[in-house]
Coordinates of C-alpha atoms and ligand atoms in Angstrom, one line a residue:
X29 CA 0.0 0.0 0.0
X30 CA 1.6 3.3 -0.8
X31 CA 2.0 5.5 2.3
X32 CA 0.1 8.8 1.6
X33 CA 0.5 10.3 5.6
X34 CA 2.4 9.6 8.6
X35 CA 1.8 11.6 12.3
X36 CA 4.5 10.3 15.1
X37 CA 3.6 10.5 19.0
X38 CA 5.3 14.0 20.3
X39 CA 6.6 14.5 16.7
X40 CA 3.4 15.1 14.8
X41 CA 3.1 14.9 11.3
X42 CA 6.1 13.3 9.7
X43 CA 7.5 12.6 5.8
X44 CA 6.6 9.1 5.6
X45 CA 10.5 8.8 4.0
X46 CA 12.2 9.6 7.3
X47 CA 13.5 6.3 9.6
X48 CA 10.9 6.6 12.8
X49 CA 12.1 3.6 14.8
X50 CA 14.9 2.5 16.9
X51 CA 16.9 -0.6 15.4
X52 CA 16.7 -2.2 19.1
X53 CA 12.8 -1.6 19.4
X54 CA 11.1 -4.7 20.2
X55 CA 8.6 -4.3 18.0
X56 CA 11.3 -4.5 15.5
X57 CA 13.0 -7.2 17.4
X58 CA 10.8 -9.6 18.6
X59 CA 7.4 -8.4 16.6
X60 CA 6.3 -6.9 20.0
X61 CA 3.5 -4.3 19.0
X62 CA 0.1 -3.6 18.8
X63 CA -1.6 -2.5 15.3
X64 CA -5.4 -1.2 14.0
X65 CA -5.9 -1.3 10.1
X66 CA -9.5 1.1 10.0
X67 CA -10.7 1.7 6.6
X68 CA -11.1 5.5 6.3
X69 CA -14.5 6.5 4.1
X70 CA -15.1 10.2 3.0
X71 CA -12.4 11.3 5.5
X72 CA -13.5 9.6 8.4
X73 CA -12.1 6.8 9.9
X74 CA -15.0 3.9 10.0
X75 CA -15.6 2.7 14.1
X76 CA -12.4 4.4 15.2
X77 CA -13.5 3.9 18.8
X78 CA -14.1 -0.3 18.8
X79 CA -10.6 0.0 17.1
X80 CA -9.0 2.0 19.9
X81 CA -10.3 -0.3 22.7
X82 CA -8.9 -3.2 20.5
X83 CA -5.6 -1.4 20.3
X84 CA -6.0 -1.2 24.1
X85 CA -6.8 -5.1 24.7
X86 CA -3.6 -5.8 22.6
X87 CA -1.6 -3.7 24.2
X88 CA -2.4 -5.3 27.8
X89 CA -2.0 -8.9 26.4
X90 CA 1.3 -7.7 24.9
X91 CA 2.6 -6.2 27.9
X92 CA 3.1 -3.0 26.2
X93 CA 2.5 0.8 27.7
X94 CA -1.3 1.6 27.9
X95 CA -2.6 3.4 24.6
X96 CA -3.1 6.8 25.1
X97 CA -7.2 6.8 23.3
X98 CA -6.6 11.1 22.7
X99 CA -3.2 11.1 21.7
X100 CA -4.4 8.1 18.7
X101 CA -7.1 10.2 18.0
X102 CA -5.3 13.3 17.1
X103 CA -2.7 11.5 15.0
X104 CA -5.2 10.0 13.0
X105 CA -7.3 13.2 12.6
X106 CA -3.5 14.6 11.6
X107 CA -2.5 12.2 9.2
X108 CA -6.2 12.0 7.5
X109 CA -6.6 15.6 6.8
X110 CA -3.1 15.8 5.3
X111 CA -3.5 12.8 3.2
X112 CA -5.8 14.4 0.3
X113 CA -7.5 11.2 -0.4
X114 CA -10.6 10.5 0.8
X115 CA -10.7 6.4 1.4
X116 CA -7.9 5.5 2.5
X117 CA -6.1 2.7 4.9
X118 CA -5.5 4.1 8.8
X119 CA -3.3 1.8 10.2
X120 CA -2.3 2.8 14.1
X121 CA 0.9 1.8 15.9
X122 CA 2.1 1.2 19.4
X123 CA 5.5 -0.6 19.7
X124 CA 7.0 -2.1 22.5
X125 CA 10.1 0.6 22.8
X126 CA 13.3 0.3 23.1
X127 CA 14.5 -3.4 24.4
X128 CA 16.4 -1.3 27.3
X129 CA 14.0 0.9 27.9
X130 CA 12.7 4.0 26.4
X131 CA 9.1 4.8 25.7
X132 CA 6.8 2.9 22.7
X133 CA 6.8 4.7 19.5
X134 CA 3.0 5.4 18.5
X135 CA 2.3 6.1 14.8
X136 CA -0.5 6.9 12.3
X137 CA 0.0 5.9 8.9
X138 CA -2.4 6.9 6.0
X139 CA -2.2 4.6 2.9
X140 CA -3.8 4.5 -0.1
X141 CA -6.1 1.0 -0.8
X142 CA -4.8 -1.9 -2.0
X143 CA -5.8 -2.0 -5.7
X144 CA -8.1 -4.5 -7.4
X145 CA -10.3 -5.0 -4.4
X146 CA -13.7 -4.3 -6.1
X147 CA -12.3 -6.8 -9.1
X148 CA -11.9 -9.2 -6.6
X149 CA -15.4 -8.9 -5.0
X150 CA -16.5 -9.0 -8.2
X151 CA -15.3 -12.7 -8.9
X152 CA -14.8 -13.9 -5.6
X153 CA -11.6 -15.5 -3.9
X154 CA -10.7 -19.0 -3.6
X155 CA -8.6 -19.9 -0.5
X156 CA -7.2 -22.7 0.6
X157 CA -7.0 -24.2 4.6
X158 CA -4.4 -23.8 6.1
X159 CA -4.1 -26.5 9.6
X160 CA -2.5 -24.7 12.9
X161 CA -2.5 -28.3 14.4
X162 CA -3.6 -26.7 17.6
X163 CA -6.3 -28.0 19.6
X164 CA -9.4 -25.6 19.0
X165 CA -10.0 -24.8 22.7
X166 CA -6.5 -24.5 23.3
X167 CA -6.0 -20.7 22.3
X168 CA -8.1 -19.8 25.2
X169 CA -6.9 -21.4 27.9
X170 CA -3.3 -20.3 26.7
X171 CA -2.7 -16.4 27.0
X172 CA 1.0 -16.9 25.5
X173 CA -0.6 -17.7 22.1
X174 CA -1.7 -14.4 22.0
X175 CA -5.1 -15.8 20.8
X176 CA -7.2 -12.7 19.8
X177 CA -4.7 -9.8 19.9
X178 CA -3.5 -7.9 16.8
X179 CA 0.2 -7.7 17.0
X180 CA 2.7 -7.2 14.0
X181 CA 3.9 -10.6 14.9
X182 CA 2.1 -11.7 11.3
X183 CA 5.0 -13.5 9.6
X184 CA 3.0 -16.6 10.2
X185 CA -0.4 -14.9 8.7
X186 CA 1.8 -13.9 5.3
X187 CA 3.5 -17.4 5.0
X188 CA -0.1 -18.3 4.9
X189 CA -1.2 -16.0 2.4
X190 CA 2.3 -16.4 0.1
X191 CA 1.2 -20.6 0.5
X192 CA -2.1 -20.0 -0.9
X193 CA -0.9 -17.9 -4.0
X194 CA 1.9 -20.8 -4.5
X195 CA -0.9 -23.0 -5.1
X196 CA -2.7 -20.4 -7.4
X197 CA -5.6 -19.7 -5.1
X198 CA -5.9 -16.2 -3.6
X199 CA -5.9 -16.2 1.0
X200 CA -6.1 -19.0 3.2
X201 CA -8.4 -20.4 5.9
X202 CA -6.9 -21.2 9.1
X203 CA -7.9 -24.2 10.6
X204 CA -7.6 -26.4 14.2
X205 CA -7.4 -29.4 15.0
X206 CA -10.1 -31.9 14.5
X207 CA -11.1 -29.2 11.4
X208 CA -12.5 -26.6 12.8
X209 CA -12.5 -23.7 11.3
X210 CA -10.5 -20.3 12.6
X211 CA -10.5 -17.2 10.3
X212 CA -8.1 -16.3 7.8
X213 CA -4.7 -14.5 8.1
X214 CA -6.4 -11.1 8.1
X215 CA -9.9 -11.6 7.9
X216 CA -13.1 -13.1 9.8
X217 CA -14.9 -15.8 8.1
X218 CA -18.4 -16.8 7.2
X219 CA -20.6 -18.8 5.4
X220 CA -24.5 -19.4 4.8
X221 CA -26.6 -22.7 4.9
X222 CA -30.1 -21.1 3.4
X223 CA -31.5 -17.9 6.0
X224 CA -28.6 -18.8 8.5
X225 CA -25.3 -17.4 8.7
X226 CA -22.1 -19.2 10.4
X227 CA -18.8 -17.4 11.7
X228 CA -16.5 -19.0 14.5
X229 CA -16.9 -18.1 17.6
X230 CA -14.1 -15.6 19.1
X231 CA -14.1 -18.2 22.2
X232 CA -11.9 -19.9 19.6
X233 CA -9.4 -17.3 20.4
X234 CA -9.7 -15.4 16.4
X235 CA -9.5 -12.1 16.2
X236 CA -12.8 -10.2 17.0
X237 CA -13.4 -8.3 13.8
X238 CA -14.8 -5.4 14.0
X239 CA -16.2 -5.7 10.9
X240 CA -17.6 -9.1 11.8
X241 CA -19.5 -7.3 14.8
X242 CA -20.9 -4.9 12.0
X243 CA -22.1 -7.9 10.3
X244 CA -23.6 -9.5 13.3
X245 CA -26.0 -6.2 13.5
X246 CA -26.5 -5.9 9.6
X247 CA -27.4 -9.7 9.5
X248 CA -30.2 -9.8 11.8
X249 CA -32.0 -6.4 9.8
X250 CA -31.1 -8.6 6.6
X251 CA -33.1 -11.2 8.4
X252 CA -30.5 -13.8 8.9
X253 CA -29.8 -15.5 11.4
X254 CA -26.2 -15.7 12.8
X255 CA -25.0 -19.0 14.3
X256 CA -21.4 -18.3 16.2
X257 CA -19.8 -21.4 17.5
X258 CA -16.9 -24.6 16.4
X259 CA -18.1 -25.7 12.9
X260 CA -16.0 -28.1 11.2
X261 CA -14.4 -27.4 7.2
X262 CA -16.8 -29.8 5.6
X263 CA -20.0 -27.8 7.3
X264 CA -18.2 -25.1 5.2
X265 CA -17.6 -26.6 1.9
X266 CA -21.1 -27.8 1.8
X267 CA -22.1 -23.7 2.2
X268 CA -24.4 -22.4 -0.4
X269 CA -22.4 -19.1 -0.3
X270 CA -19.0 -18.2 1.9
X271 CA -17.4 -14.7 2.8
X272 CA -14.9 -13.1 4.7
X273 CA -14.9 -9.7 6.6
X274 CA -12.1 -7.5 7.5
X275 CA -12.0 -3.2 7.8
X276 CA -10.0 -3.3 4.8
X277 CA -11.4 -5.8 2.2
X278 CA -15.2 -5.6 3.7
X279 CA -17.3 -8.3 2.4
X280 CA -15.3 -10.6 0.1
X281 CA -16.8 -13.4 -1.3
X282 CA -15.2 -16.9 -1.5
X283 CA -16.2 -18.9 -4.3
X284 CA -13.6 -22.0 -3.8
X285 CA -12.2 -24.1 -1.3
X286 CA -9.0 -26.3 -1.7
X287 CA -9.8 -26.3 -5.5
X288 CA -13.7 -27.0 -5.2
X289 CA -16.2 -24.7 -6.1
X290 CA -18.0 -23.6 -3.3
X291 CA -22.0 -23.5 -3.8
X292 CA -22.5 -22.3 -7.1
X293 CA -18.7 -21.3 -7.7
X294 CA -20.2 -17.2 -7.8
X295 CA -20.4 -14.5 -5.3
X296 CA -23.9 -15.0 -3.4
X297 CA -27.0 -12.9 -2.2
X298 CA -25.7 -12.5 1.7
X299 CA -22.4 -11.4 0.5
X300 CA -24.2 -8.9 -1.5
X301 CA -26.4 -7.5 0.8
X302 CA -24.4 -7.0 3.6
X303 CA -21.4 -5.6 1.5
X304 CA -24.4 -3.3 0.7
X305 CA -25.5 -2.9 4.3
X306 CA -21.6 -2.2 5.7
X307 CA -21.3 0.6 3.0
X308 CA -24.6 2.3 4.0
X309 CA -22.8 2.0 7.6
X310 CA -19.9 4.0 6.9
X311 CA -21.8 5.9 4.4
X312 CA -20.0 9.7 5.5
Ligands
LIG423 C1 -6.4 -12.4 12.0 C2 -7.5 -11.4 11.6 N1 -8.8 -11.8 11.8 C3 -9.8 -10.9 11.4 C4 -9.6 -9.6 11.0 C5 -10.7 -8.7 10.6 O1 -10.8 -7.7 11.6 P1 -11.5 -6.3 11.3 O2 -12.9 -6.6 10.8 O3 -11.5 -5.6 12.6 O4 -10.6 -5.6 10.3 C6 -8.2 -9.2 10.9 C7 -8.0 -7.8 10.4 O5 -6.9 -7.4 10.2 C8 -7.2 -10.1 11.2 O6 -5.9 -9.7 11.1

């Protein structure tokens, strides 16, 4: 994504050329850090507050300073305005600091979208699963596997993502042991068996999207009913439609699975409507 504005804690705004962190920060180091990607529409940054109390949960799991709500605020109001785009990518920062001490970095970055998104909607993403081999209660019962938390440790989330293009499909579905479905490197996922929509349940230890939570509200208006809970792969390949949500991609259909068409191999009604209904969310 090509960096259009950057705002530094007690530095301000900042040419996104300039070197902002320390070579010994940890979140450099070790992939210590907590991150928000927020979709930005008609200058305003879409549920910028469930993203801040996110930020704040990953922080605390991290062991990181507290994020300061105000001071995120302002740098994203900073790096928005001087952007000159209108939808854009806010992504928020808060490393760990320096590994012998010195305070976290915090950054706003504005970027311009990833290209081809609505040509992808358009004909819908084949993924592949991807197994975790962990058990899928394990995550939370086991704090150190950071079940839930956004942090820039992601390595594992790309290597995921590069697999899947290896094999000519387009993301990956994350799954546990035993088959259960997860969610995918950066996105929630979903699927629909006639008026009733499935997503995991974020007792799984997945991330809890807040575009998913949208959806949750958008879905029952829509007059579907959404099922949250452990649901195996096959319960999805046997979906008559499947999607995934994330800030940045929104609704994005999925249209195979490990090289089989998924219901009728097209983009369905449900992705549709609630691509429809998340728009007229953020609507400016
Ligand atoms: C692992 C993972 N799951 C789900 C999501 C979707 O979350 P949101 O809707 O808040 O963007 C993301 C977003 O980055 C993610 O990284």
């Amino acid at each position: 994504m090509t960096v259009l504005a950057l705002a530094v804690g007690e530095r301000g705004l900042v040419d996104p050329d300039e070197p902002i962190l320390h070579a010994d920060d940890e979140a450099f180091l070790r992939g210590r850090a907590a991150f928000e990607t927020v979709r930005v529409y008609g200058g305003r940054p879409f549920k910028l507050e469930e993203h801040l109390r996110r930020l704040s949960g990953s922080a605390a799991r991290l062991g990181l300073a507290q994020a300061d709500a105000e001071e995120f605020r302002s740098l994203a109001r900073a790096a928005i305005s001087h952007a000159g785009e209108q939808n854009t990518v806010l992504r928020l920062y808060l490393t760990a600091g320096r590994e012998n001490g010195g305070r976290s970095v915090r950054l706003a970055m504005v970027s311009a979208l990833p290209p081809h998104l609505e040509e992808l909607r358009a004909r819908g993403m084949k993924v592949i699963s991807a197994p975790l081999g962990l058990d899928a209660d394990l995550r939370a019962v086991a704090p150190w596997l950071l079940g839930g938390v956004k942090s820039t440790s992601y390595a594992v989330n790309m290597a995921a993502q590069a697999e899947a293009e290896r094999r000519g499909a387009d993301d990956a579905v994350f799954v546990a042991s035993g088959d259960i479905v997860l969610e995918g490197p950066v996105t929630n996922v979903w699927w629909r068996h006639e008026r009733v929509l499935y997503t995991p349940a974020l007792e799984l230890g997945i991330l809890a999207g807040v575009t998913r939570a949208t959806l949750i509200e958008a879905a029952a208006a829509l007059g579907h009913e959404v099922r949250e809970g452990a649901f195996p792969l096959a319960h999805l390949a046997r979906a008559e439609e499947a999607f995934t949500s994330s800030s940045v991609r929104e609704v994005m259909p999925v249209v195979e699975l490990d090289e089989a068409p998924l219901g009728d191999g097209a983009p369905g009604p449900a992705a549709r409507e609630l691509q429809a209904a998340l728009r007229e969310a953020a609507a400016p």
